[in-house]
CSV table of C-alpha atoms and ligand atoms in Angstrom, one decimal:
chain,number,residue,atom,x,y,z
A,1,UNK,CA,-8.3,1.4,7.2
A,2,UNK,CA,-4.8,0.8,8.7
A,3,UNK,CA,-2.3,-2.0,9.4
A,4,UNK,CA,-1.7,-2.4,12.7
A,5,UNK,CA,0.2,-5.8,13.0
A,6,UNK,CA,2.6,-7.7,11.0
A,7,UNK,CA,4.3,-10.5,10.5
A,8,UNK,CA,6.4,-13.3,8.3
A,9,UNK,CA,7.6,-16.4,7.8
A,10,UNK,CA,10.3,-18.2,5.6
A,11,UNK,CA,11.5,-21.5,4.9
A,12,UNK,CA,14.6,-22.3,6.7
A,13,UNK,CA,16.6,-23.7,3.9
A,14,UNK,CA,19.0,-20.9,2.2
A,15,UNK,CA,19.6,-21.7,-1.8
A,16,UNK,CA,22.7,-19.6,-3.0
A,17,UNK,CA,23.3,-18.7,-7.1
A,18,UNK,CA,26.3,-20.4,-6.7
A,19,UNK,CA,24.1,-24.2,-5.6
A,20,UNK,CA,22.1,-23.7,-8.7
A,21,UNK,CA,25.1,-24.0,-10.9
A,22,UNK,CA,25.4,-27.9,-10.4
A,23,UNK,CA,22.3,-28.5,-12.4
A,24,UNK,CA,21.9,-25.0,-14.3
A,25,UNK,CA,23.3,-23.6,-16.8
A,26,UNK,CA,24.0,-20.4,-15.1
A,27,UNK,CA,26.6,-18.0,-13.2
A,28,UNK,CA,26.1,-16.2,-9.8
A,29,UNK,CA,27.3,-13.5,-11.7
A,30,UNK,CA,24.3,-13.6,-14.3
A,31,UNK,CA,21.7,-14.0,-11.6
A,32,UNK,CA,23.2,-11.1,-10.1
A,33,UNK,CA,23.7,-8.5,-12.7
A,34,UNK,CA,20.6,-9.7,-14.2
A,35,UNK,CA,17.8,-9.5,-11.3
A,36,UNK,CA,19.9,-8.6,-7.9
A,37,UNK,CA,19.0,-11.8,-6.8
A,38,UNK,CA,21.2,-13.6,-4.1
A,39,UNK,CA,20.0,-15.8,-2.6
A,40,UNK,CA,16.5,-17.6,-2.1
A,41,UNK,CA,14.8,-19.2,0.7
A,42,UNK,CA,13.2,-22.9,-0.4
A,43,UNK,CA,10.3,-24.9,1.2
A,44,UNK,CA,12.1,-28.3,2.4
A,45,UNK,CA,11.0,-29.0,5.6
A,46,UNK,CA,8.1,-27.2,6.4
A,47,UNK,CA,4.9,-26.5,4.8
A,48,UNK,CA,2.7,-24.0,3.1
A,49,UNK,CA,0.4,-23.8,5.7
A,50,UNK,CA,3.1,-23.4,8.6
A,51,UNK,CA,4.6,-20.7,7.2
A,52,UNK,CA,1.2,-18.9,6.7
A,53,UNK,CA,0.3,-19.8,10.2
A,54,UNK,CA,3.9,-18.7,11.9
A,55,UNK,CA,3.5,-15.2,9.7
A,56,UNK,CA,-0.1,-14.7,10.6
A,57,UNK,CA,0.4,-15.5,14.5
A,58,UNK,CA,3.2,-12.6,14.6
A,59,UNK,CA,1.0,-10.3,12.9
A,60,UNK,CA,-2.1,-10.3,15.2
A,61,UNK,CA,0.4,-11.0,18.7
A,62,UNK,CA,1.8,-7.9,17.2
A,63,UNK,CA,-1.6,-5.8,16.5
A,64,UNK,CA,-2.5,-6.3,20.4
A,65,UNK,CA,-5.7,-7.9,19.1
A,66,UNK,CA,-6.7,-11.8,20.0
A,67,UNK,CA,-7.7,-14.2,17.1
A,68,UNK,CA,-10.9,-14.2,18.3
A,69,UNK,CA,-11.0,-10.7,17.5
A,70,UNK,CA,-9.9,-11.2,13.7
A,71,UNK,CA,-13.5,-11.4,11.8
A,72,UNK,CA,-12.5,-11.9,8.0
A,73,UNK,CA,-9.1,-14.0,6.9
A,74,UNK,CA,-8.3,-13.2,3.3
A,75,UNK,CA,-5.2,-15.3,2.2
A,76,UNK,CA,-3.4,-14.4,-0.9
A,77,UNK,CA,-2.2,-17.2,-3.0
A,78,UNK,CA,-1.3,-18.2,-6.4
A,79,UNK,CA,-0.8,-22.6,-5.8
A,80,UNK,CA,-0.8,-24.7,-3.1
A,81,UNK,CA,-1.0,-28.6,-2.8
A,82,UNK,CA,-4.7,-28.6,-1.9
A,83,UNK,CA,-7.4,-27.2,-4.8
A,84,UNK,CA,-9.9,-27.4,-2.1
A,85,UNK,CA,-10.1,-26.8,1.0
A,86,UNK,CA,-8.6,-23.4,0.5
A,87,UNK,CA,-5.3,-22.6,2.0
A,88,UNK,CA,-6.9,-19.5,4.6
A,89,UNK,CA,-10.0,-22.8,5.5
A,90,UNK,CA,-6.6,-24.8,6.4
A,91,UNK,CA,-5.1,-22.1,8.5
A,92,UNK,CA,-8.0,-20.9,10.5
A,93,UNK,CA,-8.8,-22.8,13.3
A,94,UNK,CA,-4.9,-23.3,14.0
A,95,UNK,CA,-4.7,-20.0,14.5
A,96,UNK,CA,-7.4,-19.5,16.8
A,97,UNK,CA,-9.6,-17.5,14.6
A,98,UNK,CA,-13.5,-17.9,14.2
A,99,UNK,CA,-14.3,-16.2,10.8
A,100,UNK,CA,-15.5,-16.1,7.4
A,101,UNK,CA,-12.3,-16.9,5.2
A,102,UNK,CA,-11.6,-16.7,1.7
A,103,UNK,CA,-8.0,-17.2,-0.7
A,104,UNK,CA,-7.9,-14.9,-3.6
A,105,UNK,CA,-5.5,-15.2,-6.5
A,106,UNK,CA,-4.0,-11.8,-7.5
A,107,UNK,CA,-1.0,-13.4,-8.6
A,108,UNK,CA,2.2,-11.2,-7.3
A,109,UNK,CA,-0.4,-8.4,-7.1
A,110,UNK,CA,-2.7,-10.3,-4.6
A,111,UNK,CA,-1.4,-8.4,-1.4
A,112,UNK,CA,-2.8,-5.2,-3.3
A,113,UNK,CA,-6.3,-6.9,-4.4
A,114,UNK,CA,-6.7,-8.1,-0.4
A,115,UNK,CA,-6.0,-5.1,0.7
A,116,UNK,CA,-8.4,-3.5,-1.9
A,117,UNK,CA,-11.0,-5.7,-0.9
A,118,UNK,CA,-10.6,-5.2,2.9
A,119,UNK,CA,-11.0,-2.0,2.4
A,120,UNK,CA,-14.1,-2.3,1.2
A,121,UNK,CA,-15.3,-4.5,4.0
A,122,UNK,CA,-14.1,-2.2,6.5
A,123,UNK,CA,-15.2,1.1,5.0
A,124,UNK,CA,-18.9,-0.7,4.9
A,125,UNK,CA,-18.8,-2.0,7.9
A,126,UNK,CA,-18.7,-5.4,7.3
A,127,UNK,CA,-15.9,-6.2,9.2
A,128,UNK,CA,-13.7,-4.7,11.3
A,129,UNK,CA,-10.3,-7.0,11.9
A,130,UNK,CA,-9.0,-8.1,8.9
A,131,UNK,CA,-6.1,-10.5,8.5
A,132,UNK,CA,-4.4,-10.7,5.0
A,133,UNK,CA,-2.2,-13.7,4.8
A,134,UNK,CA,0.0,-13.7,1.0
A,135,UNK,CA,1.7,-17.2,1.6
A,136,UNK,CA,3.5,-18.8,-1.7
A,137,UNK,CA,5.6,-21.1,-2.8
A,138,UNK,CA,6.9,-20.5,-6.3
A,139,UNK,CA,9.4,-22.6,-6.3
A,140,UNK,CA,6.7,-25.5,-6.4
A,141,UNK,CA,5.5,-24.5,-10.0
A,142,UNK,CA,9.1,-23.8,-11.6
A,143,UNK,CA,10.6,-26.6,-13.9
A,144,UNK,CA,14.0,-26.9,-11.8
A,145,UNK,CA,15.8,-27.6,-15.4
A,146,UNK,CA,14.8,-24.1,-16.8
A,147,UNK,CA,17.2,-21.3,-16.2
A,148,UNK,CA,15.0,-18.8,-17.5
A,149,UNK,CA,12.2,-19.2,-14.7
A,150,UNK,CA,13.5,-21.4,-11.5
A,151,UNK,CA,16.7,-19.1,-10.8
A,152,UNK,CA,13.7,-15.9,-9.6
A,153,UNK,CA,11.8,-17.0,-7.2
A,154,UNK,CA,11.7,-18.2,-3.4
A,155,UNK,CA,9.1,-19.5,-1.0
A,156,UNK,CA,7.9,-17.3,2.1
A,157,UNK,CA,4.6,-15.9,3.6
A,158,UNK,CA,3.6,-12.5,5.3
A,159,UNK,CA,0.4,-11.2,6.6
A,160,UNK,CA,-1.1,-7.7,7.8
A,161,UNK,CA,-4.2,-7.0,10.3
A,162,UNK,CA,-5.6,-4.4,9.2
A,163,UNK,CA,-8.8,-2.3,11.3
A,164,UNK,CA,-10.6,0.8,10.9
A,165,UNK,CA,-8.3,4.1,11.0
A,166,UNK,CA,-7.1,6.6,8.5
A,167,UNK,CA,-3.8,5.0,7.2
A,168,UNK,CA,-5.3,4.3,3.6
A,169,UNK,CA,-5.5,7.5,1.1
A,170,UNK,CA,-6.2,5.3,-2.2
A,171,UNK,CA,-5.7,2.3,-4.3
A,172,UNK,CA,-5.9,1.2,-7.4
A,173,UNK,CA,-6.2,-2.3,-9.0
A,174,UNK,CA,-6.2,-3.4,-12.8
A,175,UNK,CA,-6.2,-6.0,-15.0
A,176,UNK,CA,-6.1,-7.2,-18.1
A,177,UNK,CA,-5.6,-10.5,-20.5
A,178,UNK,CA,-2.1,-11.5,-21.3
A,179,UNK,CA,-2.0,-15.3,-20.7
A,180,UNK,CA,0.3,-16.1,-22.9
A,181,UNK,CA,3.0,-14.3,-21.5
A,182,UNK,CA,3.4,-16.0,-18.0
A,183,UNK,CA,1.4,-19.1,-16.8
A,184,UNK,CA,1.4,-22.0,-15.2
A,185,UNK,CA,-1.0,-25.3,-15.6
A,186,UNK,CA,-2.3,-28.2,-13.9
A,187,UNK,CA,-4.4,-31.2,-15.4
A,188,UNK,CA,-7.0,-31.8,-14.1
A,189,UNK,CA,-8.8,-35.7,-13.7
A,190,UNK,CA,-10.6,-36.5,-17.0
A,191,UNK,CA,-14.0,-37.8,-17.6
A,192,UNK,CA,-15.9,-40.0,-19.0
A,193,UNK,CA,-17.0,-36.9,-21.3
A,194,UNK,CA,-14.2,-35.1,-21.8
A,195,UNK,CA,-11.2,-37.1,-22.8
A,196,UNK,CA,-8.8,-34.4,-24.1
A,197,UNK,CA,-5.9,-35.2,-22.2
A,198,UNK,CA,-4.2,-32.3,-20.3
A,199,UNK,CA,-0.8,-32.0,-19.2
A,200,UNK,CA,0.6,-29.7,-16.3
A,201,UNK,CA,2.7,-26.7,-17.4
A,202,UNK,CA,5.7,-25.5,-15.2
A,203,UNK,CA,5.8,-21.6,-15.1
A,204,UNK,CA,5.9,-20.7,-18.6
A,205,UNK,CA,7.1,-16.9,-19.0
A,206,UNK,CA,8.0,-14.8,-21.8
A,207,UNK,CA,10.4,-12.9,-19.3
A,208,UNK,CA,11.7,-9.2,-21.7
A,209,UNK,CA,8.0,-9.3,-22.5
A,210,UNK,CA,7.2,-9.4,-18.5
A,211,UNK,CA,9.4,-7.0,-17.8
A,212,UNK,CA,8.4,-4.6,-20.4
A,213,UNK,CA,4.4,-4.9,-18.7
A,214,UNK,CA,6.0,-4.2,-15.4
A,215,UNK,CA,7.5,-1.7,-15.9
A,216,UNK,CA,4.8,0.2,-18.0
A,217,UNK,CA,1.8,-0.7,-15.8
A,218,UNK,CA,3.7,-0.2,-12.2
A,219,UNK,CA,4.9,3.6,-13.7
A,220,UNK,CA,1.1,3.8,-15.0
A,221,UNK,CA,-0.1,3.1,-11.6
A,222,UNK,CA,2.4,5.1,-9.9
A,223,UNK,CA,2.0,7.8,-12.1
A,224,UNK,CA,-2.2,7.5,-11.6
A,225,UNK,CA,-2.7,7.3,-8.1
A,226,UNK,CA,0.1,10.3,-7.3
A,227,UNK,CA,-2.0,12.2,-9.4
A,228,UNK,CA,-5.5,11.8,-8.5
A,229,UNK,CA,-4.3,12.5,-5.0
A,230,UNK,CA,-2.8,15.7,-5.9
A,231,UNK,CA,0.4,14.4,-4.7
A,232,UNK,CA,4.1,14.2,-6.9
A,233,UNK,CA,7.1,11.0,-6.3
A,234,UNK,CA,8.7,13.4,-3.8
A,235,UNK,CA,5.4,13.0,-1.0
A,236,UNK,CA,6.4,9.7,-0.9
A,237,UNK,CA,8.6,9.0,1.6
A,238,UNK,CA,8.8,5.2,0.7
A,239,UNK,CA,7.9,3.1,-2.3
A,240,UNK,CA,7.5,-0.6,-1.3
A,241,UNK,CA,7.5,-2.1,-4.6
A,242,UNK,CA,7.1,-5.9,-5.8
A,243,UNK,CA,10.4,-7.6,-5.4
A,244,UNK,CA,10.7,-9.5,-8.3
A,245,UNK,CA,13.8,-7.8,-9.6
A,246,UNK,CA,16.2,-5.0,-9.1
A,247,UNK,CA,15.9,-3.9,-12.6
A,248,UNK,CA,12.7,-3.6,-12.6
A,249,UNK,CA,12.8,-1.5,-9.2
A,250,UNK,CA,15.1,0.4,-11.0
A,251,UNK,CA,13.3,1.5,-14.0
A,252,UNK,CA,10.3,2.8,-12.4
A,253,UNK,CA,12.6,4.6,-9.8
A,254,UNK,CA,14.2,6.3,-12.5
A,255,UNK,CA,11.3,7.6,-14.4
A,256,UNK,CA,9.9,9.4,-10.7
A,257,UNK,CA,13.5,10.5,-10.4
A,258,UNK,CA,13.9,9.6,-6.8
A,259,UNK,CA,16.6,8.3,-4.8
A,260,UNK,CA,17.8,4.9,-4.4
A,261,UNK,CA,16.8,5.3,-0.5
A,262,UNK,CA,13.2,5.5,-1.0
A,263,UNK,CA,12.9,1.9,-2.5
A,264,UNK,CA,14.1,-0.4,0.3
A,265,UNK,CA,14.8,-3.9,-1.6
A,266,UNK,CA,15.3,-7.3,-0.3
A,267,UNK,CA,14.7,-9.4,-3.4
A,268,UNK,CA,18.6,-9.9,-3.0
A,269,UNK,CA,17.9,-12.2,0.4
A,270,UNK,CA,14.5,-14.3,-1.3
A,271,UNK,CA,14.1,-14.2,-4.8
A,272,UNK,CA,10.7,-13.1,-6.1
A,273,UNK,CA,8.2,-14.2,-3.1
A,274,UNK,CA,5.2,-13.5,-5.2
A,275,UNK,CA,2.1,-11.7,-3.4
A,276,UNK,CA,4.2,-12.4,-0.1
A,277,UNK,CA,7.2,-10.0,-1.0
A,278,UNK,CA,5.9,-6.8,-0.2
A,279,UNK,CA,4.3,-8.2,3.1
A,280,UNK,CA,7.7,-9.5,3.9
A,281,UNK,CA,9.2,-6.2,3.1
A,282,UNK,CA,7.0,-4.1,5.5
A,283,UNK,CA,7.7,-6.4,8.6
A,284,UNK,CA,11.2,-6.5,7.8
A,285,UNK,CA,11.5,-2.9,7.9
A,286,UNK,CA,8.6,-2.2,10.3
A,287,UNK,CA,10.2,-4.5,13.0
A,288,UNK,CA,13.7,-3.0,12.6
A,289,UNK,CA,11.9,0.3,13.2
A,290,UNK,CA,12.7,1.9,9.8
A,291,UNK,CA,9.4,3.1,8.6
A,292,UNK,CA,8.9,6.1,10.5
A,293,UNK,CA,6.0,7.1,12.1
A,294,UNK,CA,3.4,9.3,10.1
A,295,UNK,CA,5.7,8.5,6.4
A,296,UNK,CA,3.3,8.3,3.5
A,297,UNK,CA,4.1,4.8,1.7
A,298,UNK,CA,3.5,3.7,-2.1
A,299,UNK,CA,2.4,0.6,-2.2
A,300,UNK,CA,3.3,-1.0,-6.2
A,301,UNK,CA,2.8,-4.5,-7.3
A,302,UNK,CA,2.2,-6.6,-10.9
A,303,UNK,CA,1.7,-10.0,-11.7
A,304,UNK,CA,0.5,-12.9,-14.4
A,305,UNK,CA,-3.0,-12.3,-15.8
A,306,UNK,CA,-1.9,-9.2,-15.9
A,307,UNK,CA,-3.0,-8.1,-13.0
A,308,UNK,CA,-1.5,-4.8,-11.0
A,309,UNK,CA,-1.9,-3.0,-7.9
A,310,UNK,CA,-1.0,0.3,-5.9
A,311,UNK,CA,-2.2,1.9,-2.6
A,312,UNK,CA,-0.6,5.0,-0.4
A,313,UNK,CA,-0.5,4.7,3.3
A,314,UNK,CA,0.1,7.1,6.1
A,315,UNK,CA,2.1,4.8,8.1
A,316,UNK,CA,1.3,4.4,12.0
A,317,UNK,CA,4.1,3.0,14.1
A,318,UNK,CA,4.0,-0.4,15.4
A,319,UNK,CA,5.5,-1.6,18.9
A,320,UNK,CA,6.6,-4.9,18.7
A,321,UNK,CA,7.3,-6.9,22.6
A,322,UNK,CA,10.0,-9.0,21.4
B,401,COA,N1,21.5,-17.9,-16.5
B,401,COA,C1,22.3,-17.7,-17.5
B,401,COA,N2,21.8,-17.2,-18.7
B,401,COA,C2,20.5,-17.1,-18.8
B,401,COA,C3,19.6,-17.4,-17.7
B,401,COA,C4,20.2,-17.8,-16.5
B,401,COA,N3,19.5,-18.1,-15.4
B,401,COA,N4,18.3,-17.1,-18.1
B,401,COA,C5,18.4,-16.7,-19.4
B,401,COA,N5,19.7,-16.7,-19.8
B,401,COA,C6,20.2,-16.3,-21.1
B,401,COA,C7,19.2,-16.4,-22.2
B,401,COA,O1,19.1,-17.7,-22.7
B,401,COA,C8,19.7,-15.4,-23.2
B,401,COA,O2,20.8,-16.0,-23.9
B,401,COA,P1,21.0,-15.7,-25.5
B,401,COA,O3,21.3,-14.2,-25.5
B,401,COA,O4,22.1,-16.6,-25.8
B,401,COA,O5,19.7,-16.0,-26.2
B,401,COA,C9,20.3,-14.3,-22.3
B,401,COA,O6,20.5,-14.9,-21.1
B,401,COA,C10,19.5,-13.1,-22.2
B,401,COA,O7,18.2,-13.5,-21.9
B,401,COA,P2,17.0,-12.5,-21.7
B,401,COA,O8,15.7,-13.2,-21.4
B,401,COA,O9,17.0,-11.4,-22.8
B,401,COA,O10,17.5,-11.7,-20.4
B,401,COA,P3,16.9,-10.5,-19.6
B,401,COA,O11,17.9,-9.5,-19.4
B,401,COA,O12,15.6,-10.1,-20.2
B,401,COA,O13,16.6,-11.1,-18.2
B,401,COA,C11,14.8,-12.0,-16.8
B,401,COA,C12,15.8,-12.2,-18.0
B,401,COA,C13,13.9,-13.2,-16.7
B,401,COA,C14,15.7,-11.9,-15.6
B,401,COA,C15,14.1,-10.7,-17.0
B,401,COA,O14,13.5,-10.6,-18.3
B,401,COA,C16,13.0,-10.5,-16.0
B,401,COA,O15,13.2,-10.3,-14.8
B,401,COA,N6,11.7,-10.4,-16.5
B,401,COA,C17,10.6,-10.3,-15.6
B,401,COA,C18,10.3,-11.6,-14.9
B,401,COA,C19,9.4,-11.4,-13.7
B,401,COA,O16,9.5,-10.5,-13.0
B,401,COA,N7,8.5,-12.4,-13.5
B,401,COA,C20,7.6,-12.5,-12.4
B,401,COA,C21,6.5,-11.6,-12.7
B,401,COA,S1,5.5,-11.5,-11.2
């Protein structure tokens, strides 16, 4: 399997550290020093859904294909206003696309889980064009009073089509229980049966202890998949790592030992995207034409369950008719 199109989307509305401050007990200079984060870009206008549909257009005009070509949608996705229909049902016929469809939730990881999955269709046969949509919107399930959580995290969407080729070398995908330590709840309707009354949750995170999992399950999976392919953190050309914070970027960097240029960042721009960073990251760079052709890329991402995921690509260059 390879990506051969790309493509993202995100809100227009810009919320500097410095706008939080009005309601927050918090400094620009916190934020900063504390995640990397700048600024964030917040859902206000639009919707979900057009964001997932504006990302998703730019990555199959960009793979040369025609929706009618795409024959699995996989979207990525953690919350979104409907429970049902899923979001991926929503966005298919709008984009033109006649498919089975299906939402996953991988948390942050999800990217890696669809791309894990479409792998297996591919390599099977069971499809051949597969479009991976992560589209999120975090900043719906913060509680906007809570400095600890709402200050991370901004909306946006990305997508990949990916097809049959030899980009993929491996991937890797894990999880495990740990609910207390990040969550987030909605009520559902009671019944007639079941009275106990629920309440809905904002994001509730224990953020040290999320950190500390990061950290130890990104270098695990780092660590694993380098070595089962025989390779060592200086094959890599590029490690395209979950954006949810420059610390955390930091720590695994450290413990491969490689420099600062091999982890592109732009968690400073949008906050924590969720599964959409790292699909925002590759067609940010990919479309100002600084992957190079033929690099090997390390793919890296964790998130609340806890889930992880990694994957290494041989990278084929994309033309993009602007
Ligand atoms: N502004 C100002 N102060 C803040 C703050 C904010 N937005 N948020 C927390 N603080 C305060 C705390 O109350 C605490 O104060 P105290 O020392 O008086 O008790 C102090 O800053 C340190 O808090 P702590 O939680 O120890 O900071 P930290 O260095 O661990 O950074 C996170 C907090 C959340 C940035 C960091 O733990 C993190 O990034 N964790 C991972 C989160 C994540 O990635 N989640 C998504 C997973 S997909």
């Amino acid at each position: 399997m390879k990506i051969i199109g790309t493509g993202s989307a995100l809100p227009e509305k810009v919320v500097y550290n410095d706008m939080l401050t009005g309601f927050l007990d918090t400094s620009d200079s916190w934020i900063t020093t504390r995640t990397g984060i700048q600024t964030r870009h917040l859902l206000s206008k639009e919707t979900l859904s057009e964001l997932a549909i504006t990302s998703a257009s730019a990555a199959i005009q960009s793979s040369g294909l025609q929706p009618s070509d795409i024959d699995y949608l996989i979207c990525s996705n953690v919350a979104n206003s409907y429970v049902t229909p899923s979001l991926s049902s929503i966005i298919l016929s709008p984009l033109g696309c006649c498919c089975p469809c299906t939402d996953l939730n991988g948390a942050c990881a999800g990217f890696l889980y669809a791309l894990d999955i479409a792998d297996a269709f591919i390599s099977t046969h069971r499809a051949k064009n597969i479009l991976i949509v992560a589209a999120e919107e975090p900043s719906r399930f913060c509680n906007w009073h809570e400095r600890e959580t709402s200050v991370l995290f901004g909306d946006g969407a990305g997508a990949v089509v990916v097809t049959e080729g030899n980009g993929f070398v491996d991937f890797r995908v894990t999880a495990d229980t740990h609910t207390d330590v990040l969550y987030y709840k909605r009520s559902l309707e009671t019944t007639p049966y079941d009275r106990v009354e629920e309440k809905t949750m904002p994001l509730v995170m224990q953020g040290r202890e999320v950190f500390k999992l990061a950290v130890r399950a990104c270098i695990k999976d780092v660590d694993t998949i380098l070595e089962k392919n025989n390779l060592t953190g200086d094959d890599i050309d590029m490690y395209l790592l979950h954006q949810a914070n420059l610390r955390i970027i930091d720590s695994i960097r450290e413990h491969l030992g490689q420099p600062k240029e091999k982890f592109p960042t732009n968690l400073q721009k949008y906050g924590n995207t969720s599964s959409a960073s790292i699909l925002i990251l590759i067609d940010e760079l990919s479309r100002e034409g600084l992957i190079p052709d033929q690099s090997t890329l390390l793919l890296s991402a964790f998130g609340g369950g806890f889930v992880t995921g990694a994957a290494i690509t041989k990278w084929s260059k994309i033309e993009y008719n602007s």
